[in-house]
Short mmCIF file of C-alpha atoms in Angstrom, two decimals:
data_model
loop_
_atom_site.label_atom_id
_atom_site.label_comp_id
_atom_site.label_asym_id
_atom_site.label_seq_id
_atom_site.Cartn_x
_atom_site.Cartn_y
_atom_site.Cartn_z
CA MET A 240 -0.07 -0.05 0.04
CA GLU A 241 2.82 2.21 0.83
CA LYS A 242 4.29 1.87 -2.67
CA PHE A 243 0.95 2.81 -4.35
CA SER A 244 0.64 5.97 -2.13
CA VAL A 245 4.26 7.05 -3.06
CA LEU A 246 3.53 6.44 -6.76
CA LEU A 247 0.24 8.74 -6.43
CA MET A 248 2.18 11.34 -4.61
CA ILE A 249 4.91 11.43 -7.31
CA ALA A 250 2.13 11.58 -9.96
CA ALA A 251 0.31 14.47 -8.15
CA ILE A 252 3.47 16.41 -7.95
CA VAL A 253 4.34 15.94 -11.36
CA CYS A 254 0.79 17.09 -12.42
CA ALA A 255 1.16 19.99 -10.33
CA LEU A 256 4.45 21.05 -11.85
CA PHE A 257 2.87 20.86 -15.23
CA ALA A 258 -0.40 22.28 -14.29
CA ASP A 259 0.29 25.48 -16.20
CA LYS A 260 1.20 23.81 -19.50
CA ILE A 261 -1.83 21.51 -19.22
CA ASP A 262 -4.06 24.49 -18.78
CA THR A 263 -2.80 26.29 -21.72
CA THR A 264 -3.02 23.15 -23.89
CA VAL A 265 -6.73 22.57 -23.09
CA LYS A 266 -7.31 26.51 -23.12
CA GLY A 267 -8.88 26.50 -19.54
CA ASP A 268 -8.29 30.10 -18.71
CA LYS A 269 -6.59 29.06 -15.40
CA LYS A 270 -9.49 26.93 -14.21
CA VAL A 271 -8.11 23.64 -15.10
CA LYS A 272 -4.81 24.64 -13.45
CA LYS A 273 -6.95 25.42 -10.19
CA VAL A 274 -8.61 21.98 -10.46
CA ILE A 275 -5.23 20.09 -11.00
CA ILE A 276 -3.70 21.86 -8.09
CA VAL A 277 -6.67 21.27 -5.68
CA PHE A 278 -6.60 17.65 -6.70
CA SER A 279 -2.72 17.33 -6.25
CA VAL A 280 -2.77 18.66 -2.91
CA GLY A 281 -5.73 16.36 -1.77
CA VAL A 282 -3.76 13.40 -3.23
CA LEU A 283 -0.58 14.48 -1.33
CA LEU A 284 -2.52 14.73 1.87
CA VAL A 285 -4.33 11.51 1.66
CA GLY A 286 -1.10 9.79 0.68
CA THR A 287 0.88 11.27 3.63
CA ILE A 288 -1.86 10.32 5.94
CA ALA A 289 -1.94 6.83 4.60
CA ILE A 290 1.84 6.49 4.90
CA VAL A 291 1.85 7.90 8.50
CA ALA A 292 -0.93 5.62 9.68
CA SER A 293 0.96 2.50 8.27
CA ILE A 294 4.07 3.45 10.08
CA LEU A 295 2.20 3.97 13.34
CA ALA A 296 0.25 0.79 13.11
#
């Protein structure tokens, strides 16, 4: 489970890094960028909680 969480966190970071380029490609007028950033932060938080919970258990 930890490996899956780490992979999701890496994917979220990559998406957040390229959110501006993705937004310009789909011509989202910065709306798509905001959505990508919000989902990336959510995935990072959930992944971090999952990893911490597995370490403490």
